[in-house]
Short mmCIF file of C-alpha atoms in Angstrom, two decimals:
data_model
loop_
_atom_site.label_atom_id
_atom_site.label_comp_id
_atom_site.label_asym_id
_atom_site.label_seq_id
_atom_site.Cartn_x
_atom_site.Cartn_y
_atom_site.Cartn_z
CA MET L 1 -18.84 0.55 9.39
CA LYS L 2 -16.79 0.47 6.19
CA ARG L 3 -15.67 -2.87 4.76
CA VAL L 4 -12.51 -3.68 2.80
CA LEU L 5 -11.39 -6.72 0.83
CA SER L 6 -7.62 -6.86 1.30
CA ILE L 7 -6.08 -9.14 -1.33
CA GLN L 8 -2.34 -9.56 -0.89
CA SER L 9 0.36 -11.76 0.59
CA HIS L 10 0.39 -13.24 4.08
CA VAL L 11 3.27 -14.28 6.32
CA VAL L 12 2.88 -16.49 9.36
CA PHE L 13 5.68 -14.70 11.21
CA GLY L 14 6.26 -10.98 10.98
CA CYS L 15 4.63 -8.15 9.10
CA ALA L 16 4.21 -8.04 5.34
CA GLY L 17 1.19 -7.89 3.07
CA ASN L 18 -2.00 -8.70 4.94
CA SER L 19 0.06 -9.34 8.06
CA ALA L 20 1.02 -5.67 7.99
CA ALA L 21 -2.32 -4.32 6.76
CA VAL L 22 -5.23 -6.16 8.38
CA PHE L 23 -4.53 -5.39 12.04
CA PRO L 24 -4.00 -1.63 11.48
CA MET L 25 -7.17 -1.31 9.39
CA ARG L 26 -9.20 -3.19 11.99
CA ARG L 27 -7.79 -1.05 14.80
CA MET L 28 -8.80 2.00 12.75
CA GLY L 29 -12.41 0.83 12.66
CA LEU L 30 -12.74 -1.08 9.39
CA GLU L 31 -14.21 -4.50 8.86
CA VAL L 32 -11.50 -6.26 6.87
CA TRP L 33 -11.95 -9.37 4.74
CA PRO L 34 -8.44 -10.72 4.05
CA VAL L 35 -7.71 -12.84 0.99
CA ASN L 36 -4.16 -14.21 0.69
CA THR L 37 -2.37 -14.39 -2.65
CA VAL L 38 0.51 -16.33 -1.09
CA GLN L 39 1.11 -17.81 2.34
CA PHE L 40 4.75 -17.86 3.41
CA SER L 41 6.40 -18.69 6.70
CA ASN L 42 8.09 -15.27 6.72
CA HIS L 43 8.89 -12.52 4.25
CA THR L 44 11.32 -13.30 1.45
CA GLN L 45 14.21 -11.14 2.65
CA TYR L 46 15.34 -13.41 5.46
CA SER L 47 18.75 -14.85 4.61
CA ALA L 48 17.59 -18.34 5.61
CA GLY L 49 14.82 -18.17 3.01
CA TRP L 50 11.18 -19.02 3.50
CA GLN L 51 8.65 -21.80 3.08
CA GLY L 52 5.11 -21.71 1.76
CA MET L 53 3.11 -21.49 -1.41
CA VAL L 54 1.43 -19.28 -3.96
CA MET L 55 -2.33 -19.75 -3.82
CA PRO L 56 -3.56 -21.65 -6.90
CA ASN L 57 -5.25 -19.99 -9.85
CA GLY L 58 -8.99 -19.83 -9.28
CA HIS L 59 -8.64 -19.41 -5.52
CA ILE L 60 -9.61 -15.72 -5.49
CA ARG L 61 -12.43 -16.30 -7.96
CA GLN L 62 -13.87 -19.06 -5.77
CA LEU L 63 -13.76 -16.89 -2.66
CA MET L 64 -15.47 -14.02 -4.46
CA ALA L 65 -18.18 -16.39 -5.69
CA GLY L 66 -18.72 -17.56 -2.14
CA LEU L 67 -19.10 -13.97 -0.88
CA ALA L 68 -21.55 -13.24 -3.69
CA ASP L 69 -23.51 -16.41 -2.90
CA ILE L 70 -24.17 -15.31 0.68
CA GLY L 71 -25.11 -11.80 -0.43
CA VAL L 72 -22.31 -9.82 1.22
CA LEU L 73 -20.00 -8.86 -1.66
CA GLY L 74 -22.00 -5.74 -2.46
CA GLN L 75 -21.53 -4.53 1.12
CA CYS L 76 -17.82 -4.04 0.48
CA ASP L 77 -16.63 -0.42 0.14
CA ALA L 78 -13.15 -0.98 -1.29
CA ILE L 79 -10.73 -3.55 -2.61
CA LEU L 80 -7.07 -3.16 -1.66
CA SER L 81 -4.60 -5.24 -3.65
CA GLY L 82 -0.90 -5.74 -2.98
CA TYR L 83 1.64 -8.47 -3.68
CA LEU L 84 0.48 -10.90 -6.36
CA GLY L 85 1.67 -14.49 -6.66
CA SER L 86 0.91 -14.54 -10.40
CA ALA L 87 -0.51 -12.39 -13.18
CA GLU L 88 -3.50 -14.74 -13.28
CA GLN L 89 -4.34 -13.72 -9.72
CA GLY L 90 -4.37 -10.14 -10.92
CA GLU L 91 -7.00 -10.92 -13.52
CA GLU L 92 -9.13 -12.53 -10.82
CA ILE L 93 -8.80 -9.36 -8.74
CA LEU L 94 -9.94 -7.19 -11.66
CA ALA L 95 -12.92 -9.49 -12.12
CA ALA L 96 -13.71 -9.03 -8.43
CA VAL L 97 -13.44 -5.25 -8.79
CA ALA L 98 -15.83 -5.28 -11.75
CA HIS L 99 -18.31 -7.53 -9.91
CA LEU L 100 -18.15 -5.38 -6.79
CA LYS L 101 -18.67 -2.13 -8.70
CA ALA L 102 -21.67 -3.63 -10.48
CA LEU L 103 -23.17 -4.27 -7.04
CA ASN L 104 -21.84 -1.11 -5.38
CA PRO L 105 -20.93 1.68 -7.82
CA ASN L 106 -19.40 3.73 -4.99
CA ALA L 107 -16.79 1.07 -4.19
CA ARG L 108 -13.16 2.00 -4.86
CA TYR L 109 -10.16 0.00 -6.02
CA PHE L 110 -6.91 0.88 -4.22
CA CYS L 111 -3.97 -0.69 -6.06
CA ASP L 112 -0.59 -1.02 -4.35
CA PRO L 113 1.41 -2.04 -7.44
CA VAL L 114 4.10 -4.29 -5.97
CA MET L 115 6.45 -4.78 -8.92
CA GLY L 116 9.50 -6.15 -7.14
CA HIS L 117 12.82 -4.75 -5.98
CA PRO L 118 15.56 -7.29 -6.81
CA ASP L 119 18.26 -5.29 -4.98
CA LYS L 120 16.27 -5.73 -1.76
CA GLY L 121 15.36 -9.36 -2.41
CA CYS L 122 11.73 -8.65 -3.30
CA MET L 123 10.84 -10.65 -6.39
CA VAL L 124 7.57 -10.95 -8.30
CA ALA L 125 6.44 -13.71 -10.64
CA PRO L 126 6.89 -13.31 -14.41
CA GLY L 127 4.12 -11.26 -15.95
CA VAL L 128 3.07 -9.46 -12.76
CA ALA L 129 4.80 -6.16 -13.56
CA ASP L 130 3.34 -6.16 -17.08
CA PHE L 131 -0.10 -6.95 -15.70
CA LEU L 132 0.06 -4.04 -13.27
CA LYS L 133 1.14 -1.61 -15.99
CA ASN L 134 -1.07 -2.81 -18.81
CA ARG L 135 -4.20 -4.02 -17.01
CA ALA L 136 -4.52 -2.96 -13.36
CA LEU L 137 -3.53 0.66 -13.90
CA ALA L 138 -6.58 1.34 -16.09
CA CYS L 139 -8.91 0.02 -13.37
CA ALA L 140 -7.36 1.67 -10.30
CA ASP L 141 -9.12 4.53 -8.57
CA LEU L 142 -6.36 5.00 -6.01
CA LEU L 143 -2.70 4.09 -6.54
CA ALA L 144 0.28 3.87 -4.18
CA PRO L 145 3.56 3.20 -6.04
CA ASN L 146 7.06 3.71 -4.75
CA LEU L 147 9.54 5.58 -6.94
CA LEU L 148 10.68 2.52 -8.93
CA GLU L 149 7.08 1.48 -9.53
CA LEU L 150 6.18 5.01 -10.59
CA GLU L 151 8.96 4.88 -13.17
CA GLN L 152 7.79 1.51 -14.50
CA LEU L 153 4.14 2.52 -14.65
CA THR L 154 4.84 5.72 -16.55
CA GLY L 155 7.90 4.74 -18.60
CA ARG L 156 9.80 7.71 -17.20
CA GLU L 157 13.16 8.12 -15.51
CA ILE L 158 12.53 10.18 -12.38
CA CYS L 159 15.39 12.00 -10.70
CA ASN L 160 13.72 14.89 -8.89
CA LEU L 161 10.46 16.07 -7.38
CA SER L 162 9.30 17.89 -10.52
CA GLU L 163 9.70 14.74 -12.58
CA ALA L 164 7.86 12.71 -9.94
CA LEU L 165 5.03 15.22 -9.99
CA ALA L 166 4.83 15.06 -13.80
CA ALA L 167 4.65 11.25 -13.64
CA CYS L 168 1.80 11.42 -11.11
CA GLN L 169 -0.05 13.90 -13.30
CA GLN L 170 0.35 11.47 -16.21
CA LEU L 171 -1.34 8.77 -14.13
CA ARG L 172 -4.10 11.18 -13.11
CA GLU L 173 -4.70 12.07 -16.76
CA GLY L 174 -5.05 8.35 -17.42
CA GLY L 175 -7.93 8.09 -14.97
CA VAL L 176 -6.40 7.46 -11.54
CA GLU L 177 -8.12 9.72 -8.99
CA LEU L 178 -5.37 9.78 -6.36
CA VAL L 179 -1.69 8.85 -6.43
CA MET L 180 0.37 8.52 -3.27
CA VAL L 181 4.08 7.97 -3.92
CA LYS L 182 5.10 5.99 -0.85
CA HIS L 183 8.81 6.76 -1.03
CA LEU L 184 10.40 9.44 -3.17
CA GLY L 185 13.95 8.28 -2.44
CA ARG L 186 16.47 9.94 -4.76
CA ALA L 187 13.72 12.15 -6.23
CA GLY L 188 13.09 13.78 -2.86
CA LEU L 189 14.36 17.06 -1.51
CA SER L 190 16.55 15.71 1.30
CA LEU L 191 18.55 12.55 1.86
CA ASP L 192 18.03 12.64 5.63
CA ARG L 193 14.20 12.51 5.54
CA PHE L 194 11.67 9.92 4.32
CA GLU L 195 9.52 11.79 1.79
CA MET L 196 6.17 11.09 0.14
CA LEU L 197 4.07 12.78 -2.53
CA LEU L 198 0.29 13.02 -2.89
CA VAL L 199 -1.40 14.10 -6.14
CA CYS L 200 -5.19 14.29 -6.21
CA GLU L 201 -8.04 16.60 -7.21
CA GLU L 202 -7.08 19.04 -4.45
CA GLY L 203 -3.57 19.45 -5.88
CA ALA L 204 -0.08 18.13 -5.16
CA PHE L 205 1.34 17.80 -1.65
CA HIS L 206 4.71 16.84 -0.18
CA ILE L 207 5.37 15.46 3.29
CA SER L 208 8.29 13.94 5.17
CA ARG L 209 9.17 12.14 8.38
CA PRO L 210 12.39 11.16 10.15
CA LEU L 211 14.67 8.43 8.88
CA TYR L 212 15.72 5.87 11.48
CA GLU L 213 19.11 4.15 11.41
CA PHE L 214 18.04 0.52 11.37
CA GLN L 215 20.63 -2.25 11.20
CA ARG L 216 18.18 -4.00 8.83
CA GLN L 217 15.37 -2.00 7.26
CA PRO L 218 11.95 -3.35 8.30
CA ILE L 219 9.79 -4.91 5.60
CA GLY L 220 6.11 -4.15 5.11
CA VAL L 221 6.27 -0.38 5.49
CA GLY L 222 4.70 0.13 2.07
CA ASP L 223 1.89 -2.31 2.90
CA LEU L 224 1.27 -0.42 6.13
CA LEU L 225 1.25 2.92 4.30
CA SER L 226 -1.34 1.82 1.75
CA ALA L 227 -3.59 0.21 4.36
CA THR L 228 -3.44 3.22 6.66
CA MET L 229 -4.11 5.68 3.84
CA LEU L 230 -7.15 3.69 2.69
CA ALA L 231 -8.46 3.41 6.26
CA ASN L 232 -8.19 7.17 6.75
CA LEU L 233 -9.94 7.88 3.45
CA LEU L 234 -12.79 5.50 4.30
CA ALA L 235 -13.05 7.14 7.73
CA GLY L 236 -14.04 10.34 5.91
CA PHE L 237 -10.83 12.34 6.13
CA THR L 238 -9.94 14.52 3.16
CA PRO L 239 -7.06 13.19 1.04
CA VAL L 240 -4.64 15.71 2.54
CA ALA L 241 -5.71 15.00 6.13
CA ALA L 242 -5.54 11.27 5.44
CA PHE L 243 -2.04 11.76 4.01
CA GLU L 244 -0.88 13.62 7.12
CA ARG L 245 -2.40 11.05 9.47
CA THR L 246 -0.88 8.19 7.49
CA ASN L 247 2.55 9.78 7.65
CA ALA L 248 2.25 10.28 11.40
CA SER L 249 0.90 6.78 12.06
CA VAL L 250 3.68 5.06 10.14
CA ASP L 251 6.27 7.28 11.81
CA ALA L 252 4.93 6.15 15.21
CA VAL L 253 5.26 2.49 14.21
CA LEU L 254 8.78 2.94 12.87
CA ALA L 255 9.89 4.91 15.92
CA GLN L 256 8.64 2.11 18.17
CA THR L 257 10.35 -0.48 15.95
CA TRP L 258 13.63 1.43 16.10
CA LEU L 259 13.46 1.86 19.88
CA ALA L 260 12.86 -1.87 20.24
CA GLY L 261 15.83 -2.69 18.00
CA ALA L 262 13.48 -4.92 16.02
CA TYR L 263 13.50 -6.12 12.42
CA GLU L 264 9.73 -6.68 12.22
CA LEU L 265 7.31 -3.76 12.51
CA GLN L 266 6.07 -3.30 16.08
CA LEU L 267 2.40 -2.87 15.19
CA VAL L 268 0.97 -4.10 18.48
CA ALA L 269 3.29 -2.03 20.67
CA ALA L 270 2.59 1.12 18.61
CA GLN L 271 -1.11 0.53 18.04
CA GLN L 272 -2.48 3.42 20.09
CA ALA L 273 -0.15 5.98 18.52
CA MET L 274 -0.95 4.46 15.13
CA VAL L 275 -4.70 4.88 15.62
CA GLU L 276 -4.48 8.32 17.27
CA PRO L 277 -1.43 9.82 15.56
CA GLU L 278 0.19 13.05 16.66
CA ILE L 279 0.53 15.21 13.55
CA ARG L 280 4.00 16.73 13.80
CA THR L 281 4.47 17.44 10.10
CA CYS L 282 1.87 19.02 7.83
CA ALA L 283 1.70 18.39 4.12
CA ARG L 284 3.06 21.23 1.99
CA ARG L 285 1.18 22.22 -1.14
CA LEU L 286 3.38 22.23 -4.23
CA PRO L 287 3.04 24.87 -6.98
CA ALA L 288 0.75 23.86 -9.83
#
């Protein structure tokens, strides 16, 4: 059994951060060790606001020391990081990655670089975006930015698929093994499909799924995408097969959420289709 340290936000109600990632990864056969960077009552895009706290500096370091003390840290196969409550937490995560790789050189670091989206109400603490660009990027083996994050990480304006591909290649040249762009948005080929891009050693691949007309777009889809992709990779699927399965799994969850007329992702209701996805769309190889 593969084991993952999932270090990201947690909400008591709903699905975001670890609340969107831990259950799917466990249902897909992983042993997941969740570490929360923040604990909020609900995600931050509710109009009534939220309650909760950012975990204090030193919290992650203490938990990693405890895992090392009982001799289990080296059994971990990957660290997945997401929303950070502070740049200092990011440094603690990088220290955990370095410690883990010293114990298990085959372990991978999957970075979901949550850099904030003010227009959608997603905010990050000062210094987090700079930390992700200037510190985390150099340590990441696997990376899952959205289009805005891809632009910030590479310093490029990206308006089409070719420019997105060039940005991913830039990250690959910098040492990242695999880049999955979770949402191409305006850089995609069609406005009526949700499109993603994968760039890895095998080449570059494009895939899409239906767009659903939600009254309010569900939150946590990116967290679900990263978690599902990592779970498929650790299950032994090739990057392209993992990409196709991830696309299908998330589509199943969103279809169920849309049918239910829900705002929060319907992970429990869609769990079987999520774990055993029906591949309706294959990834298309892009020209080199």
